[in-house]
């Protein structure tokens, strides 16, 4: 039944005089005008119908503009955490010390509404490093340092932490999901990611020919921003759905003169600060969306005391 016509005929057939009622307004639809009538029961019927239809979202006598698609992508649930287990240390090698930090984990359940035509949306995680301090101390000799020059010099506010293949995404397995139209129903899915550090640090000074263990300490402090994002693969339209901030901090004290397996000891913090899912999204810096990523841009420096710094490992990509 065409409800709009019924309202019109009912109001028209029972009114002797016409007085304008209030405009019924709502997002994305025209104003509709309902005329008051002389018979109270008819007036009540009209008001009841109008109110019900307004609650439903639109007056069916008028064409309703669809809600903007990007605003209809819903995040049903989002979680972010860092494992409670402390950093583990591996001294099994006589050449390098290895350590493994707890994992940062993020997951989100997303609902994408029906897609008309051949539009395509990809939803997933984009991550950037905002700050990095990574120092390996060798007593009075100096220290080695992994550095991100453009980030360190303030040329960029963040650098991409993509896998180096699927820019700008952190990865392309569980980290993203693509929905391609046409689809007739809502599409619900989960995207997840995890990140941790598992480096190797030489016991000996990295620019020395000697194999004598001289490593006395490791300090690391890195901060990241992780965004849950939807990108229209046709138009390039980008929607930030959520923003997460997290940090990984560690310190290891080392006594190189002790036997292998007894040298390193983890210092505070033993447990990491938990990530924050922000109430207000932060924009993504352009440098977080393009090459190079952090792994390709980082440089290993040797910084001896009272001598000029030396590049040990240059960046893979500038």
Short mmCIF file of C-alpha atoms in Angstrom, two decimals:
data_model
loop_
_atom_site.label_atom_id
_atom_site.label_comp_id
_atom_site.label_asym_id
_atom_site.label_seq_id
_atom_site.Cartn_x
_atom_site.Cartn_y
_atom_site.Cartn_z
CA UNK A 1 0.00 0.00 0.00
CA UNK A 2 1.29 3.49 -0.79
CA UNK A 3 1.08 5.05 2.67
CA UNK A 4 1.83 8.52 1.35
CA UNK A 5 -1.25 8.46 -0.89
CA UNK A 6 -3.43 7.21 1.94
CA UNK A 7 -2.33 10.11 4.13
CA UNK A 8 -2.97 12.56 1.31
CA UNK A 9 -6.45 11.24 0.48
CA UNK A 10 -7.48 11.04 4.12
CA UNK A 11 -6.44 14.61 4.86
CA UNK A 12 -7.88 15.95 1.63
CA UNK A 13 -11.30 14.31 1.90
CA UNK A 14 -12.01 15.51 5.45
CA UNK A 15 -10.74 19.10 5.53
CA UNK A 16 -12.65 22.26 4.79
CA UNK A 17 -9.79 24.55 5.53
CA UNK A 18 -6.06 23.89 5.37
CA UNK A 19 -3.51 24.99 7.90
CA UNK A 20 0.12 24.03 7.59
CA UNK A 21 1.58 21.67 10.20
CA UNK A 22 5.22 21.44 11.32
CA UNK A 23 7.92 20.27 8.94
CA UNK A 24 9.08 16.73 9.52
CA UNK A 25 12.81 16.84 9.02
CA UNK A 26 15.62 14.33 9.20
CA UNK A 27 19.10 13.70 7.79
CA UNK A 28 19.17 13.06 4.05
CA UNK A 29 15.44 13.57 3.36
CA UNK A 30 13.08 16.29 2.22
CA UNK A 31 10.66 18.16 4.40
CA UNK A 32 7.19 16.73 4.45
CA UNK A 33 4.10 18.78 5.31
CA UNK A 34 1.06 17.21 6.94
CA UNK A 35 -2.19 19.15 6.94
CA UNK A 36 -4.41 19.26 10.00
CA UNK A 37 -8.08 18.34 9.58
CA UNK A 38 -11.32 19.21 11.34
CA UNK A 39 -12.24 15.77 12.70
CA UNK A 40 -10.20 14.94 15.85
CA UNK A 41 -10.04 11.21 15.17
CA UNK A 42 -8.63 11.85 11.69
CA UNK A 43 -6.09 14.29 13.07
CA UNK A 44 -4.94 11.68 15.58
CA UNK A 45 -4.60 9.02 12.88
CA UNK A 46 -2.51 11.30 10.72
CA UNK A 47 -0.22 12.26 13.55
CA UNK A 48 0.24 8.66 14.63
CA UNK A 49 1.15 7.57 11.09
CA UNK A 50 3.52 10.49 10.61
CA UNK A 51 5.29 9.83 13.88
CA UNK A 52 5.69 6.13 13.15
CA UNK A 53 7.12 6.84 9.72
CA UNK A 54 9.42 9.49 11.07
CA UNK A 55 10.73 7.01 13.63
CA UNK A 56 11.36 4.51 10.84
CA UNK A 57 13.75 7.00 9.28
CA UNK A 58 11.83 8.68 6.48
CA UNK A 59 8.42 9.63 5.15
CA UNK A 60 7.70 7.07 2.42
CA UNK A 61 5.89 9.57 0.25
CA UNK A 62 9.24 11.17 -0.46
CA UNK A 63 12.38 9.72 -1.94
CA UNK A 64 14.96 9.23 0.87
CA UNK A 65 18.60 9.98 0.15
CA UNK A 66 20.78 7.01 1.18
CA UNK A 67 23.09 7.47 4.13
CA UNK A 68 26.65 8.23 3.09
CA UNK A 69 28.27 4.81 2.68
CA UNK A 70 31.51 5.62 4.46
CA UNK A 71 29.58 6.63 7.57
CA UNK A 72 27.73 3.32 7.51
CA UNK A 73 30.82 1.15 8.01
CA UNK A 74 30.46 0.02 11.62
CA UNK A 75 33.04 -1.28 14.08
CA UNK A 76 31.13 -3.73 16.27
CA UNK A 77 34.06 -4.52 18.56
CA UNK A 78 37.71 -3.47 18.89
CA UNK A 79 40.41 -4.83 21.20
CA UNK A 80 44.05 -3.91 21.75
CA UNK A 81 46.49 -5.37 24.27
CA UNK A 82 50.10 -6.27 24.96
CA UNK A 83 50.81 -9.73 26.37
CA UNK A 84 51.54 -9.77 30.08
CA UNK A 85 54.57 -12.04 29.67
CA UNK A 86 57.93 -10.27 30.13
CA UNK A 87 60.63 -10.02 27.49
CA UNK A 88 62.56 -13.29 27.15
CA UNK A 89 66.34 -13.40 26.66
CA UNK A 90 68.25 -15.99 24.65
CA UNK A 91 72.00 -16.44 25.26
CA UNK A 92 72.38 -19.67 23.32
CA UNK A 93 74.66 -18.07 20.71
CA UNK A 94 78.28 -17.10 21.33
CA UNK A 95 78.00 -14.44 18.63
CA UNK A 96 74.77 -12.62 19.39
CA UNK A 97 72.29 -12.05 22.20
CA UNK A 98 68.66 -12.40 21.19
CA UNK A 99 65.56 -11.20 22.98
CA UNK A 100 61.87 -11.49 22.27
CA UNK A 101 59.37 -8.91 23.52
CA UNK A 102 55.71 -9.63 24.30
CA UNK A 103 53.25 -9.18 21.43
CA UNK A 104 51.07 -6.18 20.78
CA UNK A 105 47.72 -7.48 19.49
CA UNK A 106 44.78 -5.72 17.91
CA UNK A 107 41.53 -7.07 16.47
CA UNK A 108 38.29 -5.54 15.27
CA UNK A 109 34.94 -6.89 14.14
CA UNK A 110 33.64 -4.78 11.27
CA UNK A 111 30.29 -4.57 9.49
CA UNK A 112 30.21 -3.29 5.90
CA UNK A 113 26.74 -2.48 4.50
CA UNK A 114 25.57 -3.73 1.09
CA UNK A 115 27.65 -2.39 -1.79
CA UNK A 116 26.00 -1.39 -5.04
CA UNK A 117 27.73 -1.72 -8.38
CA UNK A 118 31.37 -2.74 -8.62
CA UNK A 119 32.63 -0.63 -5.74
CA UNK A 120 35.32 -2.22 -3.55
CA UNK A 121 36.33 -1.43 0.05
CA UNK A 122 39.35 -2.76 1.90
CA UNK A 123 39.35 -2.60 5.70
CA UNK A 124 42.47 -3.23 7.77
CA UNK A 125 45.36 -2.00 9.86
CA UNK A 126 47.91 0.70 9.07
CA UNK A 127 50.77 1.25 11.52
CA UNK A 128 53.49 3.88 11.85
CA UNK A 129 56.43 4.38 14.19
CA UNK A 130 56.41 7.79 15.91
CA UNK A 131 59.53 7.46 18.05
CA UNK A 132 62.50 5.10 18.29
CA UNK A 133 65.40 4.82 20.75
CA UNK A 134 67.39 1.61 20.28
CA UNK A 135 70.80 1.65 21.98
CA UNK A 136 73.27 -1.18 22.54
CA UNK A 137 75.97 -0.13 25.03
CA UNK A 138 79.54 -1.43 25.00
CA UNK A 139 80.92 -0.01 28.24
CA UNK A 140 83.37 2.88 27.85
CA UNK A 141 83.91 2.10 24.16
CA UNK A 142 80.62 3.57 22.95
CA UNK A 143 77.31 2.30 21.66
CA UNK A 144 75.61 1.08 18.52
CA UNK A 145 72.27 2.60 17.64
CA UNK A 146 69.52 1.69 15.20
CA UNK A 147 68.15 5.00 13.90
CA UNK A 148 65.50 6.38 11.56
CA UNK A 149 67.23 9.54 10.26
CA UNK A 150 64.19 11.43 8.92
CA UNK A 151 62.21 10.67 12.07
CA UNK A 152 65.15 11.53 14.33
CA UNK A 153 65.76 14.84 12.52
CA UNK A 154 62.09 15.84 12.64
CA UNK A 155 61.61 15.79 8.88
CA UNK A 156 58.59 13.49 9.27
CA UNK A 157 56.28 12.89 12.26
CA UNK A 158 55.99 9.15 11.63
CA UNK A 159 57.26 6.44 9.30
CA UNK A 160 55.36 3.54 7.78
CA UNK A 161 55.58 0.20 9.56
CA UNK A 162 54.13 -1.69 6.60
CA UNK A 163 55.38 -5.16 5.71
CA UNK A 164 57.20 -3.50 2.83
CA UNK A 165 55.03 -5.12 0.15
CA UNK A 166 51.41 -4.19 0.74
CA UNK A 167 51.70 -0.43 1.31
CA UNK A 168 50.14 1.18 3.24
CA UNK A 169 48.82 -1.90 5.07
CA UNK A 170 50.66 -3.54 7.96
CA UNK A 171 50.07 -6.91 6.25
CA UNK A 172 47.72 -8.65 3.87
CA UNK A 173 46.57 -11.88 5.54
CA UNK A 174 44.56 -11.50 8.73
CA UNK A 175 45.34 -7.76 8.70
CA UNK A 176 42.94 -6.80 5.89
CA UNK A 177 39.65 -7.80 4.33
CA UNK A 178 38.30 -6.65 0.96
CA UNK A 179 34.60 -6.47 0.16
CA UNK A 180 33.71 -6.07 -3.53
CA UNK A 181 30.24 -5.25 -4.82
CA UNK A 182 27.62 -5.82 -5.69
CA UNK A 183 26.58 -7.32 -2.34
CA UNK A 184 22.98 -7.64 -1.19
CA UNK A 185 23.61 -8.07 2.52
CA UNK A 186 25.81 -6.74 5.29
CA UNK A 187 29.30 -8.26 5.36
CA UNK A 188 30.74 -8.98 8.81
CA UNK A 189 34.36 -9.97 9.38
CA UNK A 190 37.32 -9.67 11.76
CA UNK A 191 40.71 -8.14 10.99
CA UNK A 192 43.63 -8.73 13.35
CA UNK A 193 47.33 -8.01 13.65
CA UNK A 194 50.22 -8.52 16.04
CA UNK A 195 53.69 -7.06 16.42
CA UNK A 196 56.76 -7.67 18.57
CA UNK A 197 60.57 -7.35 18.50
CA UNK A 198 62.99 -10.26 18.07
CA UNK A 199 66.42 -8.76 17.26
CA UNK A 200 69.99 -10.04 17.53
CA UNK A 201 72.70 -7.91 19.13
CA UNK A 202 76.39 -8.77 18.77
CA UNK A 203 78.29 -9.53 21.98
CA UNK A 204 81.37 -7.87 20.44
CA UNK A 205 81.68 -4.30 19.18
CA UNK A 206 80.07 -4.31 15.68
CA UNK A 207 82.99 -2.54 13.96
CA UNK A 208 85.69 -4.65 15.61
CA UNK A 209 87.40 -7.78 14.32
CA UNK A 210 87.53 -9.09 17.88
CA UNK A 211 85.01 -11.61 19.18
CA UNK A 212 85.51 -10.61 22.82
CA UNK A 213 82.14 -9.96 24.49
CA UNK A 214 81.85 -6.27 25.38
CA UNK A 215 78.07 -5.72 25.37
CA UNK A 216 77.01 -4.17 28.70
CA UNK A 217 73.43 -3.08 28.17
CA UNK A 218 70.44 -2.66 25.85
CA UNK A 219 67.87 0.13 25.97
CA UNK A 220 64.86 0.33 23.71
CA UNK A 221 61.86 2.65 23.66
CA UNK A 222 59.50 2.79 20.67
CA UNK A 223 56.07 4.32 20.17
CA UNK A 224 53.53 3.47 17.48
CA UNK A 225 50.19 4.62 16.17
CA UNK A 226 47.93 1.96 14.67
CA UNK A 227 44.87 2.89 12.65
CA UNK A 228 41.87 0.79 11.67
CA UNK A 229 41.08 2.11 8.20
CA UNK A 230 38.65 1.58 5.33
CA UNK A 231 39.85 2.53 1.83
CA UNK A 232 37.73 2.61 -1.32
CA UNK A 233 39.89 0.74 -3.81
CA UNK A 234 38.26 2.54 -6.75
CA UNK A 235 38.18 6.17 -5.60
CA UNK A 236 40.93 6.08 -2.99
CA UNK A 237 38.58 7.50 -0.37
CA UNK A 238 40.05 6.79 3.10
CA UNK A 239 38.07 6.52 6.33
CA UNK A 240 39.75 6.29 9.74
CA UNK A 241 37.60 4.04 11.92
CA UNK A 242 39.77 3.87 15.06
CA UNK A 243 43.16 5.01 16.36
CA UNK A 244 45.34 3.07 18.81
CA UNK A 245 48.49 4.25 20.59
CA UNK A 246 51.03 1.84 22.07
CA UNK A 247 54.58 1.72 23.32
CA UNK A 248 57.25 -0.92 23.90
CA UNK A 249 59.98 -0.18 26.42
CA UNK A 250 62.76 -2.41 27.74
CA UNK A 251 66.16 -2.41 29.41
CA UNK A 252 68.60 -5.30 29.74
CA UNK A 253 71.67 -5.20 31.96
CA UNK A 254 74.59 -7.35 30.80
CA UNK A 255 77.81 -8.49 32.48
CA UNK A 256 79.97 -9.69 29.57
CA UNK A 257 82.63 -11.28 31.77
CA UNK A 258 80.22 -13.91 33.08
CA UNK A 259 79.69 -17.29 31.45
CA UNK A 260 77.35 -17.52 28.48
CA UNK A 261 73.83 -18.02 29.76
CA UNK A 262 74.41 -15.95 32.91
CA UNK A 263 75.23 -12.54 31.48
CA UNK A 264 71.91 -10.78 30.76
CA UNK A 265 69.21 -9.70 33.18
CA UNK A 266 65.95 -7.96 32.33
CA UNK A 267 65.34 -4.67 34.14
CA UNK A 268 62.11 -2.78 34.73
CA UNK A 269 59.58 -2.40 33.23
CA UNK A 270 58.79 -6.12 33.37
CA UNK A 271 55.24 -5.51 32.10
CA UNK A 272 54.36 -3.10 29.32
CA UNK A 273 51.83 -0.28 29.41
CA UNK A 274 48.60 -1.38 27.79
CA UNK A 275 47.59 0.27 24.48
CA UNK A 276 45.07 3.09 24.32
CA UNK A 277 42.13 3.10 21.92
CA UNK A 278 41.58 6.82 21.46
CA UNK A 279 38.17 8.46 21.81
CA UNK A 280 39.06 10.84 18.98
CA UNK A 281 40.82 9.68 15.83
CA UNK A 282 44.15 11.14 14.78
CA UNK A 283 44.94 11.86 11.12
CA UNK A 284 47.42 9.67 9.28
CA UNK A 285 50.59 11.55 8.22
CA UNK A 286 51.36 11.13 4.50
CA UNK A 287 54.75 9.60 5.42
CA UNK A 288 52.93 6.71 7.12
CA UNK A 289 51.26 5.69 3.85
CA UNK A 290 54.24 5.48 1.50
CA UNK A 291 57.71 3.97 1.08
CA UNK A 292 60.09 3.54 2.75
CA UNK A 293 58.95 1.57 5.75
CA UNK A 294 60.85 1.56 9.04
CA UNK A 295 62.78 -1.64 8.32
CA UNK A 296 64.08 -0.31 4.99
CA UNK A 297 64.89 3.18 6.30
CA UNK A 298 66.72 2.27 9.52
CA UNK A 299 70.48 2.71 9.86
CA UNK A 300 72.85 1.00 12.28
CA UNK A 301 75.37 3.51 13.63
CA UNK A 302 78.45 2.99 15.75
CA UNK A 303 78.92 5.93 18.08
CA UNK A 304 82.27 5.66 19.87
CA UNK A 305 83.02 7.98 22.75
CA UNK A 306 85.00 11.08 21.67
CA UNK A 307 85.12 9.99 18.00
CA UNK A 308 82.94 10.60 14.92
CA UNK A 309 80.04 8.21 14.33
CA UNK A 310 80.39 5.44 11.76
CA UNK A 311 77.67 3.91 9.57
CA UNK A 312 77.72 0.14 10.10
CA UNK A 313 74.63 -0.81 8.06
CA UNK A 314 73.21 1.79 5.64
CA UNK A 315 69.48 2.04 4.89
CA UNK A 316 68.06 -0.34 2.31
CA UNK A 317 65.96 2.47 0.89
CA UNK A 318 65.98 6.22 1.33
#
